[in-house]
Structures are given as C-alpha cells and as structure tokens.
Amino acid sequence: MDQPYEYRPLDPNRREIRLFELLPATSPDAGICGTLFVVSLDESPEYDALSYVWGNQQSPLSIVINEWSVLAVGANLYNAMVDLRRRDEPRIIWVDGMCINQKDLKERGNQVQHMRHIYSEARTVRAWLDQHVDPTSHAFADAFEALLGLGKDVTLADYTFEFWRPVLDILRNPYWTRLWVQQEFALAKSQVCLHCRSDELPLKPFLAFYKSDAHITGIDLPTLINSWNDTKQIIYPHAKQLRVDINDYLGPLGLIAKMNYLHDYVWKYNTSGGNLQDLFHLFMASEHLKMSDSRDRVYGLLGLARDFDANDFEVRYDLDVVEVYSQVPQSCIKKRGSLEFLSMAGINSATASYPSWFPSYRMEGEFGRSCVAALNWHAAGSTTASNAVIHSKGRGLRLRGFMVDRVRDIGSVSPLNAASIATLIQQLEWLGSRLCLERADTHLCREAICVLTSFFSERERKGYNQEEIKIFGKNVKPSYFSKGHDKEELFDLGKSVLMKSVMFSKSNPHATLEDWQNSLHPSSHGFYGALTSDEYRLLEDIRVALLGQRFIATAGGALGTAAAVPITIGSNGDEVWVLFGCPVPVILRPDPKITGQYSVVCSATIPGLMRGEACEGLTEDGTFSHDSGRHDVVEIDLF
C-alpha cells in the first residue's frame, strides 16, 4: 500500500493523457482513493477538468492509486478532491498534479502543448477555491441575490461596499491571480462550475461584473476608474480605509478582459487595429499574474496565443528561464519580421538578470502606449528583421541598423505625465535654450507642438491633410490632423492648447495635464469648458503621448521624448539608432570594451524619424549607396 505510484510513459503521437477516477465516499474524513488510467484525446473521452492553485507543497498528503500504491500531492489538491468527491458514484476528472508526471520534464512539456484541448474539450471545468463561504448567512444571501440582478434591474451603486463585500471577496481570492487559471477559464467551452470549498456556486452571476457597465475586474483599474463610476463609488472610496488594493479584484477572465481593453485602447489611436492576442502581447499583459515556475510565463499562454503553432518551438522545462523567455521575441521576428518588442525594452533594475533588449513594464499604462506606437510608426521604413538572430542561449540579439544621432541633453523630470504643467513648460524652455530656440520666435512653439503630437497617426481618415512641413531643414509630417485642419491650423490649435495650459497652471501651480483634463471633462451637453472639442481631443492625445516619457534633445538639434528609464541617459555616449524591423527609434549605449556591442537604454519618439524618413534611399540589399552621404548600415549585437 505504501509503494510510490509509478507512471508509465504516454504516447505523444496518440495525444494520450491520464484521467483520474475519484472514488466515492460517504464520510469527508475518508482517505482519497482512485484509479489513474490512460486515454487518447482523439477518442473524445468524457471528463471534468480541475482548475485550482497548487499552493504550498511542503507537507504533502497521500492519495491511494489503483488500490496498492500511493501518490504524494499538495494540500490544496487533496482538499479539492475531498470537496469534489461524490457520495455515491465516481467522478472522472483531469488534474495536472496527478495526471502529469511532474518529475518527467519531457512529459510535462508534451502535456502543456495539449492543455488547450484538455480544457476546451472537458465536459465541465471545475474551479476550486480554498475559500469558505456561508451561503445561508443573510449577508451572503442578500448580496448574491442582488448579484443575480446585476446588469438587469440592479447596479453596483444601488448598494454599499460592505453590502457587496461577501461576493467581492470571492473575486479577491489569490486563485484569480494565477496565470494558468486565466488560460483555463478562457479555454473552457462548456460549463464552468465555481467551488468555494464544498459549496458549489454558479459562475455566470459573477461574470455580470464584466458584462455590465459596472466593471469590477481591477484590470488596469487605476487607469479606467474615472470611466467606471459605479465601481469607483463602491470600491475606491474604501480602498485606503479598509486596506483594500483595488487591483486585487482580478476575477475570472481577467487576462482576456485586459486584452479586450487593450484592443479598444489601441483602436482609439490606430484604426488599422492589429492582432493583439499573439504570444508577445499576451506575454506583456500577463506580467502581473503569478506562477510556480517562471517558465510558465510563456508556456502558460500557448493555449491562448492565436499565432502559436505546436511546431514553433518545443516546450522544455529543462531550459534556462532566459532562453524560454527569448522565444517570445523570437516569435515576433519569425512571424512578422518585427522588433516591436524593443519599444518596451531597456535597462531596468527590476529586470537586471535579463538582457536589456527584453521587453518589460516600467509603469502602469505604458504597455498600451507602446502598442499604439508599434502600430502607428515605421521608423525603419519597409525594412524587416527577418535576418535578426537570437544567440548566446537567448541573451544576445544580432541585427542590422544605423546610427542617426546622439543624445545631448535630457529633461530632469520623469515621467512627464506626472509632472505639473508649469514644470513641463520649464523643461521645454530649458531644452529650447540648449538648442538655441528663442521663445520669441515660433520655432520653439512649433518644435514643441511637433513633439507633443508626434506620437499619433492621422487616424487614416479621408480629408485629413498630410502635407509635410519643414522644421530645422527636415521634412516632417505632423501627426495630429482633425478633419479640415491644414498644417498652420494644427499649430494654431496646439499653440492655443499650450497657452491655455499656462493660464490654467498659474492658478493651479501643481496641476498636471490630467488634472486639467479632468476639470474640463465634458458635461452631458458635450461642452469642454475653456477648450473646444478639437483642443480637448488634442490635450488628451498629448497627455497619453507623455505617459512614461521624458524630454530629450539630440546633438543633431532635434527635440523628442524617450522612455523614462531609471538611469541617466546621454552621459555614456548614448546613440539614437534606426534598427531594421523596429517601428520606433531606439537609444543604444555602446559597450566601451567591445566594438559593435550595445545595451538598449530605451525607445524614443523623435519627429523626423518616425515615418521612415531616415531610410529614404535604402537599396534593395538594405544599404545606402556610397555617394548618398547617408548612414552606414552595420550589424551589431545587443545584450
């Protein structure tokens, strides 16, 4: 009876999996017994699939398998089996902790590739939470009854936070923060049952939080809270008093909810849309989720990634985490010939153990901004990164490009979206003086407007003027055009916004652009206070453009912005590069000891580089002719 259970190998060619037959018991104190058997997914077996959190594995408990052997499992899995066990008949269920030989790394990799089918083909997905509820209590019963009417004749604002708390606490359970849980819910095509220990609750009412106007997901909630007024009224006022983190309310489908929001956000600033449910964007959106094995940051998303094919790469738990993570940018290169991940890369103390060219978050909301930038801009023209190579076990990236400028000065304040309007103006004036731009002249104003609006596309609508303008001898296409505005009207519009912002800051010296925008929020009649509708729209675009940015000035006389990385920019010979296949310019720091080797400092937004202007004159082989006087295209390595 005490002999450890021995797994027999599965045949990956037959898409074999194991299922567990959980035997019934009349007493909850009875030990867990059952049978493990092998089936093929091709045979369409009937089974339930368990979704749960592994929890602490330090004090394992024993489950009797096939009457004569035992299998050690964690306390959460054991308790889930106790709670899901029937009294009079067996239950056939798939559980990763038992149905996969966790000690066989090759089998783990093969089974992960079947995960999409395991959960999508299950008869029922059972979500088990290690959380006791009392459905008979008046507080829970009343809140749950109101929950059933949410989105119909009930809104969140009808009741207080304390009233909703018994059901909201279920959404606050750590279960929802697990990456695998998000995939399991998203893949479930049939019934999903929610189990709070032994109490079974219907999941559908909880999804009403996501389908009604009163979203409660907590996904990007700090950014969205202003528009989700019901949620703000219920949770936000109590957050500090009750020590509640509003981001804890993740809930079911949290990752997909974030991806849906991201799609809407990107669509707002780029009408071409784009596939945002690929492996790269899912990888970035999942940074807040938790997992037991860091490799699952990639492997736990494969079932959701629309661009992933089982032949793309092998799931291997014997690889180093860096090598596994490098498969994400490799996917961008292989699938689209793109280096868009560099728009979110840079030296960061939080990711010091990873190469500088690995993408990572720096602040809330920056992901959405970077996605817009990758779709809007084409700094590398029509070039691709099809010849880029990831090497040195995922730590090196070899690519082609050319240097176009050097960083001369940087603004002292970052991020700019958190700075006061007065500080923004001071920063512009200081950098303007460094570039010898006189305030009395229109050059500084023009240059500032060009920088502040260079982040956005023309929204691809007919009737938008896209005529180029000359700034410091460069041909530049202004990025913001309302219908009917020509280039001079654009500057008049921007100049008006800047002047009104200065006037506002005089009476509100510490106010940010967001503070100003919130004070001018359109009323029910559609008025924008001191701004016209076009000015208000431009103000919103400028505020988002400055998200996570700082001002920079280049040796070539350009004014731009760069990502607000937590290091000094420009003091180490930092260079501005256009890299083949990268939609935005990138600031690189040369290695002082090794020629041709660089670190990524951050991405940049510089008028005159965003639309492939620097790539004009490139030949078919990706070089400039010797007599063109243009840049030298070279191959470099990033680490």
Tab-separated table of C-alpha atoms in Angstrom, residues 68-325:
chain	number	residue	atom	x	y	z
A	68	TRP	CA	-1.925	-0.695	-3.967
A	69	SER	CA	0.233	2.423	-4.439
A	70	VAL	CA	0.280	5.995	-3.187
A	71	LEU	CA	0.892	9.373	-4.775
A	72	ALA	CA	2.031	12.389	-2.725
A	73	VAL	CA	0.171	15.612	-3.551
A	74	GLY	CA	-0.111	19.111	-2.101
A	75	ALA	CA	-2.714	20.045	0.492
A	76	ASN	CA	-4.771	22.118	-1.967
A	77	LEU	CA	-5.124	19.271	-4.445
A	78	TYR	CA	-6.010	16.842	-1.668
A	79	ASN	CA	-8.649	19.158	-0.205
A	80	ALA	CA	-10.106	19.783	-3.659
A	81	MET	CA	-10.547	16.029	-4.118
A	82	VAL	CA	-12.292	15.811	-0.730
A	83	ASP	CA	-14.666	18.619	-1.642
A	84	LEU	CA	-15.396	17.356	-5.167
A	85	ARG	CA	-15.834	13.710	-4.182
A	86	ARG	CA	-19.355	12.347	-4.577
A	87	ARG	CA	-21.091	10.193	-2.013
A	88	ASP	CA	-22.490	7.521	-4.305
A	89	GLU	CA	-20.703	7.484	-7.656
A	90	PRO	CA	-17.217	8.109	-9.021
A	91	ARG	CA	-16.133	11.279	-10.793
A	92	ILE	CA	-13.777	11.199	-13.794
A	93	ILE	CA	-11.515	14.231	-13.624
A	94	TRP	CA	-8.281	15.569	-15.108
A	95	VAL	CA	-5.918	17.101	-12.550
A	96	ASP	CA	-2.477	18.289	-13.588
A	97	GLY	CA	-0.878	17.414	-10.243
A	98	MET	CA	-1.796	13.731	-10.667
A	99	CYS	CA	-2.378	13.209	-14.377
A	100	ILE	CA	1.019	14.584	-15.394
A	101	ASN	CA	4.234	13.015	-14.166
A	102	GLN	CA	5.690	16.204	-12.713
A	103	LYS	CA	9.143	14.640	-12.367
A	104	ASP	CA	9.346	13.897	-16.104
A	105	LEU	CA	10.249	17.255	-17.674
A	106	LYS	CA	9.757	15.957	-21.203
A	107	GLU	CA	6.276	14.691	-20.407
A	108	ARG	CA	5.405	17.995	-18.737
A	109	GLY	CA	6.382	19.799	-21.915
A	110	ASN	CA	4.322	17.473	-24.125
A	111	GLN	CA	1.259	17.726	-21.904
A	112	VAL	CA	1.422	21.532	-21.777
A	113	GLN	CA	1.017	21.532	-25.543
A	114	HIS	CA	-2.234	19.543	-25.081
A	115	MET	CA	-3.576	21.957	-22.468
A	116	ARG	CA	-5.627	23.915	-24.992
A	117	HIS	CA	-7.521	20.742	-25.920
A	118	ILE	CA	-7.740	19.337	-22.393
A	119	TYR	CA	-9.691	22.334	-21.088
A	120	SER	CA	-11.652	23.129	-24.229
A	121	GLU	CA	-12.848	19.512	-24.595
A	122	ALA	CA	-13.685	18.921	-20.914
A	123	ARG	CA	-17.356	18.327	-20.118
A	124	THR	CA	-17.111	20.696	-17.144
A	125	VAL	CA	-14.270	22.859	-15.844
A	126	ARG	CA	-14.410	22.952	-12.045
A	127	ALA	CA	-12.799	25.986	-10.454
A	128	TRP	CA	-11.917	25.177	-6.854
A	129	LEU	CA	-11.100	27.973	-4.390
A	130	ASP	CA	-9.664	27.375	-0.953
A	131	GLN	CA	-12.210	29.771	0.495
A	132	HIS	CA	-15.109	29.067	2.824
A	133	VAL	CA	-18.403	30.866	2.294
A	134	ASP	CA	-21.660	30.631	4.184
A	135	PRO	CA	-24.460	30.651	1.594
A	136	THR	CA	-27.033	30.503	4.416
A	137	SER	CA	-25.928	33.780	6.028
A	138	HIS	CA	-28.148	36.789	5.389
A	139	ALA	CA	-25.207	38.928	4.255
A	140	PHE	CA	-24.092	36.464	1.589
A	141	ALA	CA	-27.624	35.525	0.503
A	142	ASP	CA	-28.681	39.162	0.068
A	143	ALA	CA	-25.540	40.104	-1.852
A	144	PHE	CA	-25.783	37.043	-4.071
A	145	GLU	CA	-29.453	37.697	-4.811
A	146	ALA	CA	-28.577	41.259	-5.833
A	147	LEU	CA	-25.715	39.869	-7.913
A	148	LEU	CA	-28.231	37.820	-9.915
A	149	GLY	CA	-29.911	41.060	-10.959
A	150	LEU	CA	-26.724	42.928	-11.846
A	151	GLY	CA	-26.923	44.272	-15.365
A	152	LYS	CA	-30.702	43.926	-15.396
A	153	ASP	CA	-32.525	45.959	-12.748
A	154	VAL	CA	-29.576	46.286	-10.328
A	155	THR	CA	-26.383	48.366	-10.459
A	156	LEU	CA	-23.410	48.295	-8.129
A	157	ALA	CA	-24.194	51.821	-6.992
A	158	ASP	CA	-27.526	50.639	-5.534
A	159	TYR	CA	-25.683	49.215	-2.525
A	160	THR	CA	-22.666	49.966	-0.365
A	161	PHE	CA	-19.252	48.344	-0.497
A	162	GLU	CA	-19.967	46.462	2.728
A	163	PHE	CA	-23.141	45.044	1.194
A	164	TRP	CA	-21.225	43.674	-1.812
A	165	ARG	CA	-18.189	42.543	0.141
A	166	PRO	CA	-19.259	38.880	0.729
A	167	VAL	CA	-19.319	38.241	-3.035
A	168	LEU	CA	-16.496	40.652	-3.937
A	169	ASP	CA	-14.153	38.773	-1.627
A	170	ILE	CA	-14.551	35.727	-3.862
A	171	LEU	CA	-13.118	37.768	-6.733
A	172	ARG	CA	-10.287	38.830	-4.447
A	173	ASN	CA	-9.158	35.265	-3.842
A	174	PRO	CA	-5.496	34.654	-4.897
A	175	TYR	CA	-6.823	31.931	-7.201
A	176	TRP	CA	-7.600	34.528	-9.876
A	177	THR	CA	-4.051	35.900	-9.924
A	178	ARG	CA	-2.594	32.658	-11.293
A	179	LEU	CA	-1.624	32.662	-14.949
A	180	TRP	CA	-2.748	29.086	-15.595
A	181	VAL	CA	-6.183	29.882	-14.135
A	182	GLN	CA	-6.719	32.655	-16.674
A	183	GLN	CA	-5.946	30.285	-19.542
A	184	GLU	CA	-8.126	27.521	-18.134
A	185	PHE	CA	-11.127	29.824	-17.897
A	186	ALA	CA	-10.588	31.304	-21.323
A	187	LEU	CA	-10.289	27.854	-22.933
A	188	ALA	CA	-13.365	26.342	-21.286
A	189	LYS	CA	-16.017	25.991	-23.992
A	190	SER	CA	-18.551	24.168	-21.884
A	191	GLN	CA	-19.883	24.579	-18.360
A	192	VAL	CA	-17.726	26.155	-15.651
A	193	CYS	CA	-18.624	25.499	-12.030
A	194	LEU	CA	-17.251	27.562	-9.154
A	195	HIS	CA	-16.489	25.676	-5.932
A	196	CYS	CA	-15.758	27.571	-2.724
A	197	ARG	CA	-14.526	24.524	-0.885
A	198	SER	CA	-17.547	22.177	-0.843
A	199	ASP	CA	-20.110	24.846	-1.784
A	200	GLU	CA	-20.868	24.968	-5.498
A	201	LEU	CA	-21.885	28.350	-6.914
A	202	PRO	CA	-22.898	29.307	-10.456
A	203	LEU	CA	-20.181	31.294	-12.184
A	204	LYS	CA	-22.445	33.243	-14.532
A	205	PRO	CA	-23.618	35.850	-11.978
A	206	PHE	CA	-20.010	36.774	-11.220
A	207	LEU	CA	-19.396	37.397	-14.912
A	208	ALA	CA	-22.068	40.095	-14.706
A	209	PHE	CA	-19.365	42.282	-13.160
A	210	TYR	CA	-17.665	42.193	-16.558
A	211	LYS	CA	-20.701	42.449	-18.802
A	212	SER	CA	-22.480	45.318	-17.083
A	213	ASP	CA	-21.409	48.944	-17.159
A	214	ALA	CA	-20.098	48.449	-13.626
A	215	HIS	CA	-16.903	46.549	-14.320
A	216	ILE	CA	-15.110	45.331	-11.231
A	217	THR	CA	-12.233	43.399	-12.776
A	218	GLY	CA	-9.438	45.506	-11.361
A	219	ILE	CA	-7.616	45.070	-14.660
A	220	ASP	CA	-5.986	48.433	-15.323
A	221	LEU	CA	-8.452	49.809	-12.781
A	222	PRO	CA	-6.279	52.809	-11.814
A	223	THR	CA	-6.412	53.891	-15.451
A	224	LEU	CA	-10.064	53.109	-16.059
A	225	ILE	CA	-11.529	54.119	-12.715
A	226	ASN	CA	-12.684	57.523	-13.941
A	227	SER	CA	-14.977	55.990	-16.524
A	228	TRP	CA	-16.257	53.179	-14.334
A	229	ASN	CA	-18.199	55.396	-11.967
A	230	ASP	CA	-20.201	52.647	-10.296
A	231	THR	CA	-17.049	50.741	-9.420
A	232	LYS	CA	-15.405	53.903	-8.169
A	233	GLN	CA	-18.346	54.633	-5.888
A	234	ILE	CA	-18.326	51.133	-4.420
A	235	ILE	CA	-14.643	50.218	-4.002
A	236	TYR	CA	-12.351	53.195	-4.457
A	237	PRO	CA	-13.540	55.341	-1.516
A	238	HIS	CA	-12.976	52.397	0.835
A	239	ALA	CA	-9.650	51.216	-0.561
A	240	LYS	CA	-7.375	53.117	1.819
A	241	GLN	CA	-9.636	52.873	4.858
A	242	LEU	CA	-10.127	49.118	4.522
A	243	ARG	CA	-6.594	48.481	3.238
A	244	VAL	CA	-8.074	47.094	0.030
A	245	ASP	CA	-5.961	47.037	-3.112
A	246	ILE	CA	-8.366	47.627	-5.972
A	247	ASN	CA	-6.032	45.641	-8.237
A	248	ASP	CA	-6.756	42.566	-6.105
A	249	TYR	CA	-10.192	42.275	-7.687
A	250	LEU	CA	-8.946	40.398	-10.723
A	251	GLY	CA	-11.681	37.808	-11.116
A	252	PRO	CA	-12.440	35.380	-13.938
A	253	LEU	CA	-11.266	36.182	-17.457
A	254	GLY	CA	-9.034	38.930	-16.072
A	255	LEU	CA	-6.324	38.480	-18.715
A	256	ILE	CA	-8.848	38.396	-21.556
A	257	ALA	CA	-10.609	41.429	-20.084
A	258	LYS	CA	-7.277	43.253	-20.156
A	259	MET	CA	-6.634	42.194	-23.750
A	260	ASN	CA	-10.104	43.389	-24.776
A	261	TYR	CA	-9.473	46.737	-23.121
A	262	LEU	CA	-6.071	46.938	-24.795
A	263	HIS	CA	-7.676	46.294	-28.185
A	264	ASP	CA	-10.189	49.124	-27.618
A	265	TYR	CA	-7.413	51.429	-26.396
A	266	VAL	CA	-5.231	50.756	-29.427
A	267	TRP	CA	-8.177	51.078	-31.820
A	268	LYS	CA	-8.821	54.542	-30.422
A	269	TYR	CA	-5.446	55.732	-31.672
A	270	ASN	CA	-4.948	53.473	-34.688
A	271	THR	CA	-7.850	52.423	-36.881
A	272	SER	CA	-5.808	49.658	-38.514
A	273	GLY	CA	-6.225	47.605	-35.338
A	274	GLY	CA	-3.856	44.658	-35.274
A	275	ASN	CA	-3.707	41.197	-33.752
A	276	LEU	CA	-3.117	41.791	-30.052
A	277	GLN	CA	-3.766	38.238	-28.904
A	278	ASP	CA	-0.455	36.942	-30.153
A	279	LEU	CA	2.163	35.457	-27.849
A	280	PHE	CA	4.101	38.706	-27.445
A	281	HIS	CA	1.161	40.876	-26.366
A	282	LEU	CA	-0.207	38.153	-24.080
A	283	PHE	CA	3.240	37.793	-22.520
A	284	MET	CA	3.357	41.507	-21.746
A	285	ALA	CA	-0.240	41.674	-20.499
A	286	SER	CA	0.345	38.763	-18.114
A	287	GLU	CA	3.230	40.337	-16.203
A	288	HIS	CA	1.040	40.890	-13.128
A	289	LEU	CA	-0.030	37.206	-12.956
A	290	LYS	CA	1.666	34.597	-10.785
A	291	MET	CA	3.042	31.120	-11.460
A	292	SER	CA	5.030	28.474	-9.609
A	293	ASP	CA	7.534	28.018	-12.437
A	294	SER	CA	8.782	31.171	-14.178
A	295	ARG	CA	8.868	29.314	-17.498
A	296	ASP	CA	5.089	29.176	-17.394
A	297	ARG	CA	5.069	32.906	-18.127
A	298	VAL	CA	5.480	31.661	-21.716
A	299	TYR	CA	4.172	28.102	-21.620
A	300	GLY	CA	1.003	29.035	-19.741
A	301	LEU	CA	-0.057	31.295	-22.623
A	302	LEU	CA	0.421	28.963	-25.572
A	303	GLY	CA	-3.208	27.816	-25.484
A	304	LEU	CA	-4.379	31.428	-25.877
A	305	ALA	CA	-1.865	32.742	-28.416
A	306	ARG	CA	-3.504	32.871	-31.822
A	307	ASP	CA	-0.173	32.912	-33.624
A	308	PHE	CA	1.331	29.892	-31.850
A	309	ASP	CA	1.680	26.551	-33.587
A	310	ALA	CA	2.937	23.397	-31.874
A	311	ASN	CA	5.773	23.265	-34.409
A	312	ASP	CA	7.042	26.735	-33.489
A	313	PHE	CA	9.118	25.539	-30.548
A	314	GLU	CA	9.279	22.679	-28.081
A	315	VAL	CA	8.048	23.141	-24.528
A	316	ARG	CA	11.075	22.336	-22.407
A	317	TYR	CA	11.272	22.763	-18.655
A	318	ASP	CA	14.971	21.910	-18.676
A	319	LEU	CA	15.854	25.225	-20.346
A	320	ASP	CA	17.031	28.332	-18.527
A	321	VAL	CA	14.282	30.955	-17.939
A	322	VAL	CA	16.074	33.496	-20.143
A	323	GLU	CA	16.211	31.006	-23.007
A	324	VAL	CA	12.497	30.274	-22.621
A	325	TYR	CA	11.576	33.974	-22.497
